[in-house]
Amino acid sequence: MSQGTRVEFRGVNKTFTQGRREVHALRDINVTMPAGSITGVIGYSGAGKSTLVRQINGLDRPTSGEILLDDRNIVGLKESELRKLRSDIGMIFQQFNLFNSRTVAANIAYPLTLSGMAKADRKRRVAELLEFVGLSDKGGAYPEQLSGGQKQRVGIARALATNPSLLLADEATSALDPSTTRDVLELLRRVNRELGITIVVITHEMEVVRSIADAVVVMENGRVVEQGSVYDVFSRPTTPVAANFVATSLRNTPDMVEAEALQAEHGRLFTITMAEGIGFFDAVSRATAQGVRVNIVHGGVTTLQNHSFGRLTLRMTAPDQAAEQAIEDFYQALQASTTIEEIR
């Protein structure tokens, strides 16, 4: 079992010239990805996430700063040294990047052939990998005969061929349907769990991060604007871009049409982030004791990294002045411990 590679960025900047304009692709990146972890790097197009991942395998070099793989600074290494480094890093691509003229088995064997492995050993290793990714009967097939999910499984098998300690997945599920995406993400989680490989997942889909990652790095305009455990970032995002990504994943906040319909009814509406330790139920009990009528009108709760988490929309109705004050007290009490917004 691999120990996994620890990845650390220290003050990394990347600039380049585009016409007469200087572009800052990465700005003062300071991130640590622990050995054996799965880290999701998320951001909209142009945020710098793909530039970030290219620094890890030396396909691109930073303008300044340090990039450490297991405490070894790879910035400034010679190309021959980088080639050796890349043999310990697997890559998974959005469009699979398979050779259409080669069989599945030959695609998986390709990096082993380049490494000089003997034919019998290659055959044995390919058989192991086909079994691991659930394609034991597809070795003789060609990519055009496979579904998108099967092609990505071949891509994962090929990335694992040389027993890497680090796996980089760049938008690996963007071309797949939701059901196939879940299967591929479960396979990646299994790779991490059983083989101990560090995985860095580049994505613009927060659902991918929610499904498999231990930690998340949120990027915007070349900067890391937020980072932390998936639970912490989901339960209390501190930047608008992170909050937007969380909302797209959970889909448990009323959309504009639903919110307008809910507002047509009497009472005040609050959307509340549900997380452990926020005192939600105590606050509701105090409000109802003062005569407030409370109805859950929208939302959902799920489990995230072994914690309960979700969002609820409440309608709170006050029959008198005391109950109106109790609603205000409820709002103020939860503001200190979670995200609560009144829908107006």
Coordinates of C-alpha atoms in Angstrom, one line a residue:
M1 CA 0.0 0.0 0.0
S2 CA 1.3 3.4 -1.0
Q3 CA 2.0 6.0 1.7
G4 CA 0.7 8.7 -0.5
T5 CA 2.6 11.9 -1.4
R6 CA 2.3 15.1 0.7
V7 CA 1.8 18.2 -1.5
E8 CA 2.6 21.7 -0.3
F9 CA 2.5 25.1 -2.0
R10 CA 4.5 27.9 -0.4
G11 CA 3.9 31.4 -1.8
V12 CA 3.4 30.2 -5.3
N13 CA 2.8 32.8 -8.1
K14 CA 2.4 32.3 -11.8
T15 CA 2.4 35.1 -14.3
F16 CA 2.6 35.2 -18.1
T17 CA 2.2 37.7 -20.8
Q18 CA -0.8 37.7 -23.1
G19 CA -0.3 40.3 -25.8
R20 CA 0.6 43.5 -23.9
R21 CA -1.1 42.4 -20.7
E22 CA 0.4 40.6 -17.8
V23 CA -1.8 37.8 -16.5
H24 CA -1.7 36.6 -12.9
A25 CA -2.7 33.0 -13.1
L26 CA -1.8 32.1 -9.5
R27 CA -1.4 34.6 -6.7
D28 CA 0.4 33.7 -3.5
I29 CA -0.9 30.1 -3.2
N30 CA -0.3 28.5 0.3
V31 CA -1.9 25.1 0.5
T32 CA -1.0 21.8 2.1
M33 CA -2.5 18.5 0.9
P34 CA -1.7 15.8 3.4
A35 CA -0.4 12.4 2.4
G36 CA -3.2 9.9 1.8
S37 CA -5.9 12.6 1.5
I38 CA -8.4 13.5 -1.2
T39 CA -8.4 17.3 -1.8
G40 CA -10.9 18.9 -4.1
V41 CA -9.8 22.1 -5.9
I42 CA -12.8 24.0 -7.1
G43 CA -13.4 27.2 -9.0
Y44 CA -15.2 28.6 -12.0
S45 CA -13.5 28.7 -15.4
G46 CA -10.4 30.9 -15.3
A47 CA -10.0 30.6 -11.5
G48 CA -6.6 29.0 -11.9
K49 CA -7.3 25.4 -10.8
S50 CA -5.9 23.7 -13.9
T51 CA -2.8 25.9 -13.7
L52 CA -2.4 24.9 -10.1
V53 CA -2.4 21.2 -10.9
R54 CA 0.1 21.6 -13.8
Q55 CA 2.5 22.9 -11.2
I56 CA 2.4 19.7 -9.3
N57 CA 3.6 17.5 -12.1
G58 CA 6.0 20.0 -13.5
L59 CA 4.1 20.5 -16.8
D60 CA 4.2 24.2 -15.9
R61 CA 6.6 26.1 -13.6
P62 CA 5.8 28.8 -11.2
T63 CA 7.2 32.3 -11.5
S64 CA 8.0 32.3 -7.8
G65 CA 7.5 30.2 -4.7
E66 CA 8.1 26.6 -3.7
I67 CA 6.2 23.4 -4.5
L68 CA 7.1 20.5 -2.2
L69 CA 6.3 16.8 -2.8
D70 CA 7.2 15.0 0.4
D71 CA 9.4 17.9 1.5
R72 CA 11.3 18.0 -1.8
N73 CA 11.1 21.3 -3.6
I74 CA 10.5 20.4 -7.3
V75 CA 10.8 24.0 -8.6
G76 CA 14.0 24.3 -10.5
L77 CA 14.4 20.6 -11.2
K78 CA 15.9 19.6 -14.6
E79 CA 13.5 18.1 -17.2
S80 CA 15.2 14.7 -16.8
E81 CA 14.5 14.8 -13.1
L82 CA 10.9 15.9 -13.7
R83 CA 10.3 12.9 -16.0
K84 CA 11.4 10.6 -13.2
L85 CA 9.1 12.5 -10.8
R86 CA 6.1 12.1 -13.2
S87 CA 6.4 8.3 -13.1
D88 CA 5.1 8.5 -9.5
I89 CA 2.2 10.7 -10.5
G90 CA -0.9 9.4 -12.3
M91 CA -3.1 11.6 -14.4
I92 CA -6.9 11.2 -15.2
F93 CA -8.4 13.4 -17.9
Q94 CA -11.8 14.8 -18.7
Q95 CA -11.8 13.4 -22.3
F96 CA -10.1 10.1 -21.2
N97 CA -7.1 10.5 -23.7
L98 CA -7.2 6.9 -24.7
F99 CA -5.6 5.5 -27.9
N100 CA -8.5 4.5 -30.1
S101 CA -6.3 2.2 -32.2
R102 CA -5.2 0.2 -29.1
T103 CA -7.2 -2.3 -27.1
V104 CA -8.1 -1.6 -23.5
A105 CA -5.3 -3.8 -22.3
A106 CA -2.8 -2.1 -24.6
N107 CA -3.9 1.3 -23.3
I108 CA -3.4 0.3 -19.7
A109 CA 0.0 -1.3 -20.6
Y110 CA 1.3 1.8 -22.4
P111 CA 3.1 3.4 -19.4
L112 CA 4.4 0.0 -18.4
T113 CA 5.9 -0.4 -21.9
L114 CA 7.5 3.0 -21.6
S115 CA 9.0 2.0 -18.2
G116 CA 10.6 -1.1 -19.7
M117 CA 8.6 -3.7 -17.8
A118 CA 8.9 -7.2 -19.1
K119 CA 6.0 -8.5 -21.2
A120 CA 4.9 -11.2 -18.8
D121 CA 5.0 -8.7 -15.9
R122 CA 3.0 -6.2 -18.0
K123 CA 0.4 -8.8 -18.8
R124 CA 0.0 -9.7 -15.1
R125 CA -0.2 -6.1 -14.0
V126 CA -2.8 -5.2 -16.6
A127 CA -5.0 -8.2 -15.5
E128 CA -4.8 -7.0 -11.9
L129 CA -5.8 -3.5 -12.9
L130 CA -8.7 -4.6 -15.1
E131 CA -10.1 -6.6 -12.2
F132 CA -9.6 -3.7 -9.8
V133 CA -11.7 -1.3 -12.0
G134 CA -14.3 -3.9 -12.9
L135 CA -13.4 -4.5 -16.5
S136 CA -11.9 -8.0 -16.5
D137 CA -13.9 -8.9 -19.6
K138 CA -13.0 -5.8 -21.6
G139 CA -9.3 -6.2 -22.1
G140 CA -9.7 -7.0 -25.8
A141 CA -12.2 -4.3 -26.6
Y142 CA -11.4 -1.0 -28.2
P143 CA -12.3 2.4 -26.7
E144 CA -15.1 3.1 -29.2
Q145 CA -16.9 0.0 -27.9
L146 CA -17.0 1.3 -24.3
S147 CA -19.4 3.7 -22.5
G148 CA -18.1 6.9 -21.1
G149 CA -17.9 5.5 -17.6
Q150 CA -16.0 2.4 -18.9
K151 CA -13.5 4.7 -20.7
Q152 CA -12.8 6.6 -17.5
R153 CA -12.3 3.3 -15.6
V154 CA -9.7 2.5 -18.3
G155 CA -8.2 5.9 -17.7
I156 CA -8.0 5.2 -14.0
A157 CA -6.4 1.8 -14.5
R158 CA -3.8 3.3 -16.8
A159 CA -3.1 6.1 -14.2
L160 CA -2.5 3.4 -11.6
A161 CA -0.3 1.2 -13.7
T162 CA 3.0 2.3 -12.4
N163 CA 1.9 2.3 -8.7
P164 CA 1.9 6.1 -8.2
S165 CA 1.7 7.7 -4.8
L166 CA -0.2 10.7 -6.2
L167 CA -3.1 10.9 -8.5
L168 CA -4.3 14.1 -10.3
A169 CA -7.8 14.1 -11.7
D170 CA -8.6 17.1 -13.9
E171 CA -12.4 17.4 -14.4
A172 CA -12.5 13.6 -14.5
T173 CA -16.3 13.4 -14.3
S174 CA -17.4 16.4 -16.3
A175 CA -18.2 14.4 -19.5
L176 CA -20.2 11.8 -17.6
D177 CA -23.9 11.5 -16.6
P178 CA -24.8 11.7 -12.9
S179 CA -25.2 7.9 -12.4
T180 CA -21.9 7.2 -14.0
T181 CA -20.2 10.0 -12.1
R182 CA -21.2 8.4 -8.8
D183 CA -19.7 5.1 -9.9
V184 CA -16.4 6.7 -11.0
L185 CA -16.2 8.8 -7.8
E186 CA -16.7 5.6 -5.7
L187 CA -13.9 4.0 -7.6
L188 CA -11.6 6.9 -6.8
R189 CA -12.6 6.7 -3.2
R190 CA -11.7 3.0 -3.2
V191 CA -8.3 3.9 -4.8
N192 CA -7.6 6.2 -1.9
R193 CA -8.9 3.9 0.8
E194 CA -7.3 0.7 -0.4
L195 CA -4.1 1.9 -2.0
G196 CA -3.4 5.0 0.2
I197 CA -2.8 7.2 -2.8
T198 CA -3.1 11.0 -2.4
I199 CA -5.7 12.3 -4.8
V200 CA -6.1 15.9 -6.0
V201 CA -9.4 16.4 -7.8
I202 CA -9.8 19.5 -10.0
T203 CA -13.5 20.3 -10.6
H204 CA -16.2 23.0 -11.0
E205 CA -18.8 20.7 -9.4
M206 CA -19.2 21.0 -5.7
E207 CA -21.1 17.7 -5.7
V208 CA -17.9 15.9 -6.7
V209 CA -16.1 17.5 -3.7
R210 CA -19.0 16.6 -1.3
S211 CA -19.0 13.0 -2.5
I212 CA -15.3 12.0 -2.0
A213 CA -13.1 14.8 -0.7
D214 CA -11.6 15.2 2.8
A215 CA -10.7 18.9 2.2
V216 CA -11.6 21.6 -0.3
V217 CA -9.6 24.5 -1.8
V218 CA -11.8 27.2 -3.3
M219 CA -10.2 29.4 -6.0
E220 CA -11.2 32.6 -7.6
N221 CA -9.1 34.8 -10.0
G222 CA -5.9 32.9 -9.3
R223 CA -6.2 33.1 -5.5
V224 CA -7.2 30.6 -2.8
V225 CA -10.1 32.4 -1.2
E226 CA -11.2 29.6 1.1
Q227 CA -9.9 26.2 2.3
G228 CA -10.6 23.7 5.0
S229 CA -12.4 20.4 5.7
V230 CA -15.4 19.8 3.4
Y231 CA -17.7 19.9 6.4
D232 CA -16.4 23.3 7.6
V233 CA -16.6 24.9 4.2
F234 CA -20.1 23.5 3.5
S235 CA -21.5 24.3 6.9
R236 CA -20.2 27.8 7.1
P237 CA -18.8 29.2 3.8
T238 CA -17.1 32.6 4.4
T239 CA -16.9 33.8 0.7
P240 CA -19.6 34.4 -1.8
V241 CA -18.0 32.1 -4.4
A242 CA -17.9 29.2 -1.8
A243 CA -21.5 29.9 -0.8
N244 CA -22.6 29.7 -4.4
F245 CA -20.9 26.4 -4.9
V246 CA -22.4 24.9 -1.8
A247 CA -25.9 26.0 -2.9
T248 CA -25.5 24.3 -6.3
S249 CA -24.5 21.0 -4.6
L250 CA -27.1 20.9 -1.9
R251 CA -30.1 22.2 -3.9
N252 CA -32.1 22.6 -0.7
T253 CA -32.7 26.3 -0.8
P254 CA -35.8 27.6 -2.6
D255 CA -35.2 29.0 -6.1
M256 CA -36.7 32.3 -7.1
V257 CA -40.1 30.9 -8.2
E258 CA -40.4 28.8 -5.1
A259 CA -39.4 31.7 -2.8
E260 CA -42.0 33.9 -4.4
A261 CA -44.7 31.3 -3.8
L262 CA -43.6 30.9 -0.2
Q263 CA -43.6 34.6 0.4
A264 CA -47.2 34.8 -0.7
E265 CA -48.2 33.2 2.6
H266 CA -48.3 35.0 5.9
G267 CA -45.2 35.0 8.2
R268 CA -41.4 35.4 8.1
L269 CA -39.3 33.0 6.1
F270 CA -35.7 32.0 7.2
T271 CA -33.2 29.8 5.4
I272 CA -30.9 28.1 8.0
T273 CA -27.8 26.1 7.5
M274 CA -28.2 23.0 9.7
A275 CA -25.0 21.9 11.3
E276 CA -24.2 20.1 14.6
G277 CA -23.8 22.3 17.7
I278 CA -25.7 25.4 16.5
G279 CA -28.5 25.2 19.1
F280 CA -31.2 25.1 16.5
F281 CA -33.7 23.0 18.4
D282 CA -33.3 24.9 21.6
A283 CA -33.9 28.2 19.7
V284 CA -37.0 26.7 18.1
S285 CA -38.3 25.5 21.5
R286 CA -37.9 29.0 23.0
A287 CA -39.7 30.6 20.1
T288 CA -42.7 28.1 20.2
A289 CA -42.9 28.6 24.0
Q290 CA -43.6 32.3 23.2
G291 CA -46.4 31.4 20.9
V292 CA -44.5 31.4 17.5
R293 CA -45.9 29.0 14.9
V294 CA -43.1 27.2 13.1
N295 CA -43.4 25.3 9.9
I296 CA -40.7 23.6 7.8
V297 CA -41.6 24.5 4.2
H298 CA -38.5 23.5 2.3
G299 CA -35.1 21.8 2.6
G300 CA -33.2 18.7 3.4
V301 CA -30.6 17.2 5.8
T302 CA -27.8 14.8 4.8
T303 CA -24.7 13.3 6.3
L304 CA -21.3 15.0 5.4
Q305 CA -18.0 13.5 6.8
N306 CA -20.0 11.7 9.5
H307 CA -21.8 14.9 10.5
S308 CA -25.4 15.9 10.0
F309 CA -25.7 18.8 7.6
G310 CA -28.2 20.5 5.4
R311 CA -30.5 23.5 5.0
L312 CA -34.1 24.2 6.1
T313 CA -36.5 27.0 5.2
L314 CA -38.8 27.8 8.1
R315 CA -42.0 29.9 8.1
M316 CA -42.4 31.6 11.5
T317 CA -45.7 33.2 12.2
A318 CA -46.4 35.5 15.2
P319 CA -49.9 36.0 16.5
D320 CA -48.9 38.8 18.9
Q321 CA -46.2 41.3 19.8
A322 CA -44.5 38.9 22.2
A323 CA -44.2 36.2 19.5
E324 CA -42.9 38.8 17.1
Q325 CA -40.1 39.6 19.5
A326 CA -39.4 35.9 20.0
I327 CA -38.9 35.5 16.2
E328 CA -36.4 38.3 16.3
D329 CA -34.6 36.7 19.3
F330 CA -34.5 33.4 17.3
Y331 CA -32.9 35.2 14.4
Q332 CA -30.3 36.9 16.5
A333 CA -29.5 33.7 18.5
L334 CA -28.7 31.7 15.4
Q335 CA -26.8 34.5 13.6
A336 CA -23.9 33.8 16.1
S337 CA -23.6 30.1 15.3
T338 CA -24.7 29.4 11.8
T339 CA -25.8 30.9 8.4
I340 CA -29.3 32.2 8.7
E341 CA -30.9 34.5 6.1
E342 CA -34.4 36.0 5.9
I343 CA -36.1 35.6 2.6
R344 CA -37.7 38.9 1.7

